JSON list of C-alpha atoms in Angstrom, two decimals:
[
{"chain": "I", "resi": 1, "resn": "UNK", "atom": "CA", "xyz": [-21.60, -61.25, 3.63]},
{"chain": "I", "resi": 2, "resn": "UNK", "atom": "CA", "xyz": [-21.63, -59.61, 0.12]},
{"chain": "I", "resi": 3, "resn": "UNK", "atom": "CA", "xyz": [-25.03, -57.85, -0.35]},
{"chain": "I", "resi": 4, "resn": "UNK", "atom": "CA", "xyz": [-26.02, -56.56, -4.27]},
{"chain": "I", "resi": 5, "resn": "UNK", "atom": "CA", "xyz": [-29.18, -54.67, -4.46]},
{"chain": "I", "resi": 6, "resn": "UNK", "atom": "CA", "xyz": [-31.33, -54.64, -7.36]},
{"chain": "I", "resi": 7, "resn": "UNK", "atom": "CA", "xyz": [-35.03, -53.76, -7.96]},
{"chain": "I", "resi": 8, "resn": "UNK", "atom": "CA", "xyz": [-38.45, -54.97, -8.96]},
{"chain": "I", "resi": 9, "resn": "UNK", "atom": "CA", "xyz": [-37.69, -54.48, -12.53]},
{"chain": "I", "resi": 10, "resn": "UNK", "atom": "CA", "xyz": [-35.59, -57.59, -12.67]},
{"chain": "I", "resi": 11, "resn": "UNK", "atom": "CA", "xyz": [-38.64, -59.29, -13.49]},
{"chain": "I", "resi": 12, "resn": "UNK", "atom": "CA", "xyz": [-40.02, -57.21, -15.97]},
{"chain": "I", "resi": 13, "resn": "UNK", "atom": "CA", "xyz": [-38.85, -57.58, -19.77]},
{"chain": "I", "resi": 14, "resn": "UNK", "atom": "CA", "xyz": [-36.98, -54.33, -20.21]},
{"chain": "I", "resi": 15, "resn": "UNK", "atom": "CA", "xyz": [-33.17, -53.89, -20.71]},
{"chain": "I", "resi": 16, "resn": "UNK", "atom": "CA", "xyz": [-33.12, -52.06, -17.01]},
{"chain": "I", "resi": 17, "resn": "UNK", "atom": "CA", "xyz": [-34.92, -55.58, -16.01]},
{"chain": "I", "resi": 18, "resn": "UNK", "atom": "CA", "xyz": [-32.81, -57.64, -18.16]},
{"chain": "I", "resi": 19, "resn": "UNK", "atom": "CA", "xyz": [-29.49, -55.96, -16.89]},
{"chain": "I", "resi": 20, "resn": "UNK", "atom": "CA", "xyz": [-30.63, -56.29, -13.19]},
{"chain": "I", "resi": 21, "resn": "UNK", "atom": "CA", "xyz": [-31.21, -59.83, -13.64]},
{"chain": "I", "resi": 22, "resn": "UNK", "atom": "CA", "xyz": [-27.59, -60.63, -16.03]},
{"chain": "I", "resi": 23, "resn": "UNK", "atom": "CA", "xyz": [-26.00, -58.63, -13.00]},
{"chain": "I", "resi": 24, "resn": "UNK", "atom": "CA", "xyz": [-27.53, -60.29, -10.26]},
{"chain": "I", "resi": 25, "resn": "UNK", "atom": "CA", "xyz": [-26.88, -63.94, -12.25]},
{"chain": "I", "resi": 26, "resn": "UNK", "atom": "CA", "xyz": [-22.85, -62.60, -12.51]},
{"chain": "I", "resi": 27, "resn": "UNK", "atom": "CA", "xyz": [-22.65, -61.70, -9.07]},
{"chain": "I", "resi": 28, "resn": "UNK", "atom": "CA", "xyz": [-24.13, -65.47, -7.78]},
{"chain": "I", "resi": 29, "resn": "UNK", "atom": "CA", "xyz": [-21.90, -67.13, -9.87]},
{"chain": "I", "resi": 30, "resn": "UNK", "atom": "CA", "xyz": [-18.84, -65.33, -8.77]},
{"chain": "I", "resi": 31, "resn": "UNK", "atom": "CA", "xyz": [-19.76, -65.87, -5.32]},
{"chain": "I", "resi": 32, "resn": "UNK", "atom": "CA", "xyz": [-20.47, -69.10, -5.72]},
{"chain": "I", "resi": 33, "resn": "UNK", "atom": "CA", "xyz": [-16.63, -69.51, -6.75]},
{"chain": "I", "resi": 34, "resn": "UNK", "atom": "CA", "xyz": [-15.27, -68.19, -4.09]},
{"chain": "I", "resi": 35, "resn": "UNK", "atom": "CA", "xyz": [-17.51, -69.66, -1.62]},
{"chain": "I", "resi": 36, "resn": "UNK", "atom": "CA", "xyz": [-19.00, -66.45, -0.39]},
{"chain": "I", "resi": 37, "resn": "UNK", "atom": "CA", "xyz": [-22.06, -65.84, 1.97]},
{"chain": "I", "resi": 38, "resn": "UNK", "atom": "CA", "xyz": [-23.84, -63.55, -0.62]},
{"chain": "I", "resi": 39, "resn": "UNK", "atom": "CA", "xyz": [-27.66, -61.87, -0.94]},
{"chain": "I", "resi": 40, "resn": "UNK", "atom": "CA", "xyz": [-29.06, -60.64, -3.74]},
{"chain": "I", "resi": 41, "resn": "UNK", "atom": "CA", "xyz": [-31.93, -58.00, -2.75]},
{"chain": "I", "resi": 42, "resn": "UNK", "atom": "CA", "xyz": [-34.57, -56.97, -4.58]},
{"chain": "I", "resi": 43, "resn": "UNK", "atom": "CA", "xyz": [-36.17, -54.13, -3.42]},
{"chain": "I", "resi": 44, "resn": "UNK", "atom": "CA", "xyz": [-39.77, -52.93, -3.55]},
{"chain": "I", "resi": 45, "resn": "UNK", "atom": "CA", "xyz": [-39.96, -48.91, -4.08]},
{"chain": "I", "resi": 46, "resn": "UNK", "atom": "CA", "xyz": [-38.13, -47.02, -1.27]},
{"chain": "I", "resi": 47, "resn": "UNK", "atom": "CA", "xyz": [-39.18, -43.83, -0.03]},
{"chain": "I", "resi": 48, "resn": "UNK", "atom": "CA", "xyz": [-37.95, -41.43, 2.61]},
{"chain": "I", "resi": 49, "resn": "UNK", "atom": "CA", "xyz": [-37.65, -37.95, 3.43]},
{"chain": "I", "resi": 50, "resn": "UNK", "atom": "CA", "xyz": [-35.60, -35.96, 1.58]},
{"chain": "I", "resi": 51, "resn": "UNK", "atom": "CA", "xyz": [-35.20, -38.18, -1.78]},
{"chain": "I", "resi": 52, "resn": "UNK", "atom": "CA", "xyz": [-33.83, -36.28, -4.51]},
{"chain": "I", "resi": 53, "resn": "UNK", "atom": "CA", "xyz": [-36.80, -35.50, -6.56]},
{"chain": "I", "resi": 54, "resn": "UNK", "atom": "CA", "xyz": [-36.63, -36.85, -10.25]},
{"chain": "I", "resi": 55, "resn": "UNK", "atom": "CA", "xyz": [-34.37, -39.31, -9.68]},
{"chain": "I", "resi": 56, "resn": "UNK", "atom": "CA", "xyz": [-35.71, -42.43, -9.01]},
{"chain": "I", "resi": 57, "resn": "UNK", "atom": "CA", "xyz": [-39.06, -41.96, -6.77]},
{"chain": "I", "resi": 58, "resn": "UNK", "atom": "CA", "xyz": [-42.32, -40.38, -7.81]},
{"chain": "I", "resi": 59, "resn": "UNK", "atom": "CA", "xyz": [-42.75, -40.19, -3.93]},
{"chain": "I", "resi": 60, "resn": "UNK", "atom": "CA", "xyz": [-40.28, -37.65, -3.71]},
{"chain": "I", "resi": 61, "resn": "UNK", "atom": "CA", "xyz": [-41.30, -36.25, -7.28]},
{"chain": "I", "resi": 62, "resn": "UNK", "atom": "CA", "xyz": [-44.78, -36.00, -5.69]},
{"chain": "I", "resi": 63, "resn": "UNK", "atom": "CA", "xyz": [-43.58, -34.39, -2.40]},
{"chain": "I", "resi": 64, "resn": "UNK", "atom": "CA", "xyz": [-41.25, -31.89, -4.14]},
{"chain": "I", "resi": 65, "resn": "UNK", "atom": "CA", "xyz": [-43.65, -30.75, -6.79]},
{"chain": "I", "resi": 66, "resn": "UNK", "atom": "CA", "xyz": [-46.87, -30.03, -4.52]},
{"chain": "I", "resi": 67, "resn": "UNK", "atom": "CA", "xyz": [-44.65, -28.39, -1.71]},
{"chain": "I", "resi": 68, "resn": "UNK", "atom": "CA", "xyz": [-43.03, -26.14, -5.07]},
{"chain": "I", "resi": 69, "resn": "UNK", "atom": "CA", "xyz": [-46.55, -25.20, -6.16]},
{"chain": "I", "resi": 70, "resn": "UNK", "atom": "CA", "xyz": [-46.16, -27.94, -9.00]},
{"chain": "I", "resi": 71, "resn": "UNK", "atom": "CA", "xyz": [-48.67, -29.76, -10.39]},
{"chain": "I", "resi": 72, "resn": "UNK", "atom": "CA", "xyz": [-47.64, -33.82, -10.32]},
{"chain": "I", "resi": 73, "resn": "UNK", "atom": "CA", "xyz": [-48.92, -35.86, -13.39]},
{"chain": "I", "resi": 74, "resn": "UNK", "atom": "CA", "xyz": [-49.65, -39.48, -12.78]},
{"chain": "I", "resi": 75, "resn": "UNK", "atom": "CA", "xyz": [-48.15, -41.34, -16.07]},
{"chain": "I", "resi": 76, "resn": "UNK", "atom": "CA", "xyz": [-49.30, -45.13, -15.27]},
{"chain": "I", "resi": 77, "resn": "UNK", "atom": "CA", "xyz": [-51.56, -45.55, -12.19]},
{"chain": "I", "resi": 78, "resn": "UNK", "atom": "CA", "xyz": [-50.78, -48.83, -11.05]},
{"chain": "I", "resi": 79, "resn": "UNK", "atom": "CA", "xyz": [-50.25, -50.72, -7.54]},
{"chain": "I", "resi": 80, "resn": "UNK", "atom": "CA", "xyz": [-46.65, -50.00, -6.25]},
{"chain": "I", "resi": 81, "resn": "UNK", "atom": "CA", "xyz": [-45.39, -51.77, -3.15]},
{"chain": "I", "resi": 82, "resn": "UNK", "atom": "CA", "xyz": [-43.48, -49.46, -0.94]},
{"chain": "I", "resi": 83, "resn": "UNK", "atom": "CA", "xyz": [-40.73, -49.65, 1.86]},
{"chain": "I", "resi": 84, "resn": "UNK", "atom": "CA", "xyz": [-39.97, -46.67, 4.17]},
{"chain": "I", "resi": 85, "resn": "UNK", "atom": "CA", "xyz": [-36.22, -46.38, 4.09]},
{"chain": "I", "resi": 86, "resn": "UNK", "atom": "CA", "xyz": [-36.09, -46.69, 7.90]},
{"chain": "I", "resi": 87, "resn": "UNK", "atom": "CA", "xyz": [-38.04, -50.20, 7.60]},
{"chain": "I", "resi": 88, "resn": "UNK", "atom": "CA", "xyz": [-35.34, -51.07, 4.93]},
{"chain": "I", "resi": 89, "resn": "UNK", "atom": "CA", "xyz": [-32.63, -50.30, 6.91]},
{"chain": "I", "resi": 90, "resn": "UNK", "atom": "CA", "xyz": [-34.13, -52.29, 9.92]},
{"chain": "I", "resi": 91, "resn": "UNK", "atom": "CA", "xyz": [-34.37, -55.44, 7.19]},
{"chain": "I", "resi": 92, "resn": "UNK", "atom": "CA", "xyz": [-30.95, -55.13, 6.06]},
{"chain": "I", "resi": 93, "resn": "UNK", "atom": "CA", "xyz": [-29.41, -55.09, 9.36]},
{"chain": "I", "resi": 94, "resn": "UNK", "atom": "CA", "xyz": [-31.10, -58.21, 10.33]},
{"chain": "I", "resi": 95, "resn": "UNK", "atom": "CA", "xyz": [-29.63, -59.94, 7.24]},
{"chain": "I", "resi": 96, "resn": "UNK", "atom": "CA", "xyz": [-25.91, -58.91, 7.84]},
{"chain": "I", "resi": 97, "resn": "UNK", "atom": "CA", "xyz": [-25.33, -62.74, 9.60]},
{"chain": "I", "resi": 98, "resn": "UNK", "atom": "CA", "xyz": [-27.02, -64.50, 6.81]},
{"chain": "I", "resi": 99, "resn": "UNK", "atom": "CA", "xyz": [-24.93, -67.38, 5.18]},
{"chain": "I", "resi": 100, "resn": "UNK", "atom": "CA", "xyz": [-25.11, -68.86, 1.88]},
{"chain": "I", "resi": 101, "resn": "UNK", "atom": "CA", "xyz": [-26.22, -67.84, -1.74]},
{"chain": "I", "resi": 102, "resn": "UNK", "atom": "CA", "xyz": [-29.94, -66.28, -2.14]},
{"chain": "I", "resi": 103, "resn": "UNK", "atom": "CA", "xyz": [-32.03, -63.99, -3.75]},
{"chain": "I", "resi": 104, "resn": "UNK", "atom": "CA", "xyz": [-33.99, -62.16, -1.25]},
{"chain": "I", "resi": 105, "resn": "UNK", "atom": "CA", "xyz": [-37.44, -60.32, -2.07]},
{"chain": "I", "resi": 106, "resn": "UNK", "atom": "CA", "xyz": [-37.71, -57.30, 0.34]},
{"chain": "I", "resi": 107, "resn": "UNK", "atom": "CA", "xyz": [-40.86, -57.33, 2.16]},
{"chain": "I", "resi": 108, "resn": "UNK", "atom": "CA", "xyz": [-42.97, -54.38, 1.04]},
{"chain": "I", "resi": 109, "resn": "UNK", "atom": "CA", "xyz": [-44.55, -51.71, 3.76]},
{"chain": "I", "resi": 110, "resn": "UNK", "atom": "CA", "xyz": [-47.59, -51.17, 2.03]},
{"chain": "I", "resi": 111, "resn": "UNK", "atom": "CA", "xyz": [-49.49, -51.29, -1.13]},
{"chain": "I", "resi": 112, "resn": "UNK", "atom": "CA", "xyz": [-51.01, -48.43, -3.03]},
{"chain": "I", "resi": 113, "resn": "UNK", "atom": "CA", "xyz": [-52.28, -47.33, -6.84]},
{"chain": "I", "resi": 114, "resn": "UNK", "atom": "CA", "xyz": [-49.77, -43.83, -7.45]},
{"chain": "I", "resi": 115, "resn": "UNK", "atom": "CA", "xyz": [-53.32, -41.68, -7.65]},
{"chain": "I", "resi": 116, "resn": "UNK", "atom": "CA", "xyz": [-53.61, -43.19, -3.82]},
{"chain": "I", "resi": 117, "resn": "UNK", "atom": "CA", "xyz": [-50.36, -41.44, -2.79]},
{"chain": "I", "resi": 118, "resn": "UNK", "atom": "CA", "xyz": [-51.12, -38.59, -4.72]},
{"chain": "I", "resi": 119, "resn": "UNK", "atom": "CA", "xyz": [-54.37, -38.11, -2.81]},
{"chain": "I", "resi": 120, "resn": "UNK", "atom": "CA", "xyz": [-53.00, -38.99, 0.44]},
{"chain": "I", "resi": 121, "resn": "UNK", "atom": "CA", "xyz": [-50.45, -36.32, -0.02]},
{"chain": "I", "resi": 122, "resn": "UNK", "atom": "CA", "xyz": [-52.98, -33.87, -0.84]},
{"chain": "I", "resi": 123, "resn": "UNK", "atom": "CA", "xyz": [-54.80, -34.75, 2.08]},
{"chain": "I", "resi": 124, "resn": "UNK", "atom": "CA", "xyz": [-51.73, -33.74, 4.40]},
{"chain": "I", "resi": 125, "resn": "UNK", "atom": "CA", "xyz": [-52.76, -30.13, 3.09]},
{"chain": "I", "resi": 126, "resn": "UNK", "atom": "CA", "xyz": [-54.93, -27.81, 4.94]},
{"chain": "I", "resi": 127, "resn": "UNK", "atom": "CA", "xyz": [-57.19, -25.12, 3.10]},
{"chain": "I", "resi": 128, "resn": "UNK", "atom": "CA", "xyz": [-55.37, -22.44, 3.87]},
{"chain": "I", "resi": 129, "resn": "UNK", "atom": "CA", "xyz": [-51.92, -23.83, 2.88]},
{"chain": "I", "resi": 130, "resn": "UNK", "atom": "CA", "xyz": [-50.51, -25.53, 6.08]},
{"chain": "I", "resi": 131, "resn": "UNK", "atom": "CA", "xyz": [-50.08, -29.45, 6.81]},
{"chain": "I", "resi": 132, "resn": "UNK", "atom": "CA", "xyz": [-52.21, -31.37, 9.34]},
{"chain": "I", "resi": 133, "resn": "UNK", "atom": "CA", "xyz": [-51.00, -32.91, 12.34]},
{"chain": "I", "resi": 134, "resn": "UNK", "atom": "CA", "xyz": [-48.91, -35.34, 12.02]},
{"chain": "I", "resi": 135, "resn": "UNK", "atom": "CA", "xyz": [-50.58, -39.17, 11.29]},
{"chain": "I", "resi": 136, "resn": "UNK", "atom": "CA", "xyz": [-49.56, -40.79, 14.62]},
{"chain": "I", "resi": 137, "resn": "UNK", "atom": "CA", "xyz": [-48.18, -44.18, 13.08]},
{"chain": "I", "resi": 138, "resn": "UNK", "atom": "CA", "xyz": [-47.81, -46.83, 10.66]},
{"chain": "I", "resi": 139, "resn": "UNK", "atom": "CA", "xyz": [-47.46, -45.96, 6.58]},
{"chain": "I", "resi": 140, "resn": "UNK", "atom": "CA", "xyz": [-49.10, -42.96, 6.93]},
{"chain": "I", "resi": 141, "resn": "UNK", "atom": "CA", "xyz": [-46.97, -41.04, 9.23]},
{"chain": "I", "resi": 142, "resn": "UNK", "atom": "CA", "xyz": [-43.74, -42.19, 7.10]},
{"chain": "I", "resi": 143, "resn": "UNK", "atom": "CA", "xyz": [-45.52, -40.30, 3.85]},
{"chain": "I", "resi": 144, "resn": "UNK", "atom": "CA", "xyz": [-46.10, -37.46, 5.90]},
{"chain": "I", "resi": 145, "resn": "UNK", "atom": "CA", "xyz": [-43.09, -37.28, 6.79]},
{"chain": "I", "resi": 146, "resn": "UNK", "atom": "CA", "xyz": [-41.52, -37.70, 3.54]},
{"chain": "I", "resi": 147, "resn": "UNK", "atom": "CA", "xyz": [-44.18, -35.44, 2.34]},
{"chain": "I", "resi": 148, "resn": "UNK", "atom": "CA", "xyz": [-43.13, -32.50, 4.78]},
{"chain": "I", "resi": 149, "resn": "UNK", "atom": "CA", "xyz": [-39.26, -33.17, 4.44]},
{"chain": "I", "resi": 150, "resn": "UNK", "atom": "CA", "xyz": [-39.55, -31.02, 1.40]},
{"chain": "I", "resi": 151, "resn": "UNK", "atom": "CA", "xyz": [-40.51, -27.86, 3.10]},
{"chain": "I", "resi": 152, "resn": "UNK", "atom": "CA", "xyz": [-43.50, -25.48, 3.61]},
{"chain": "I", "resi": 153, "resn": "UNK", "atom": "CA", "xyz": [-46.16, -24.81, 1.06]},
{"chain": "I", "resi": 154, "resn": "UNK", "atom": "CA", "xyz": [-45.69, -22.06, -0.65]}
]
């Protein structure tokens, strides 16, 4: 099996989007020629602890810039569907004995508007400076721990 990842923008008219899509449209075709078992994935936003900040999450951007005494600024707040990187990796392994030719739409953790995770993250922050106890499950736990991955407050 020959997996190619690409993103959510493939379906948005940009020339990220439009490059994701040519790509992904190359790589069926040149499967299809050599009769490979091949998966194109499109992922929803992935988040994780320890992300490099201002590369390509504002989860991690978020998490880095409150923990840095930073002061995140919310450019478009829309509905983003997440995936916890450990929920990806779960997916992914289940697909390794697929056969054939498909494009595969990642199912999505959770839905949220990016003022959402900015106030959820803020809620993981105690007056005095400190984090609350740990959520005990589900998407909440997974941005807390994302959230605390980037050290103490300051």
């Amino acid at each position: 099996l020959v997996m190619f990842s690409s993103s959510i923008h493939e379906f948005r008219e940009i020339a990220y989007g439009r490059a994701k899509l040519e790509g992904g449209r190359l790589f069926s075709e040149w499967a299809d020629r050599h009769l490979a078992s091949a998966r194109r994935y499109i992922f929803p936003n992935v988040y994780g602890p320890e992300a490099k900040p201002f590369y390509c999450s504002f989860i991690a951007n978020f998490a880095y810039q409150l923990t840095h005494n930073q002061e995140p600024q919310i450019q478009i707040d829309a509905p983003i569907r997440l995936v916890y990187v450990k929920n990806l990796c779960r997916f992914l392994l289940s697909e390794i004995y697929a056969r054939g030719i498909e494009r595969v739409i990642v199912p999505h953790d959770v839905e949220l508007k990016v003022s959402e995770v900015l106030a959820i993250f803020r809620s993981f922050i105690k007056p005095d400076g400190s984090f609350v106890d740990r959520p005990a499950d589900g998407y909440l736990r997974d941005l807390y721990d994302t959230f605390v991955s980037y050290g103490e407050m300051p």
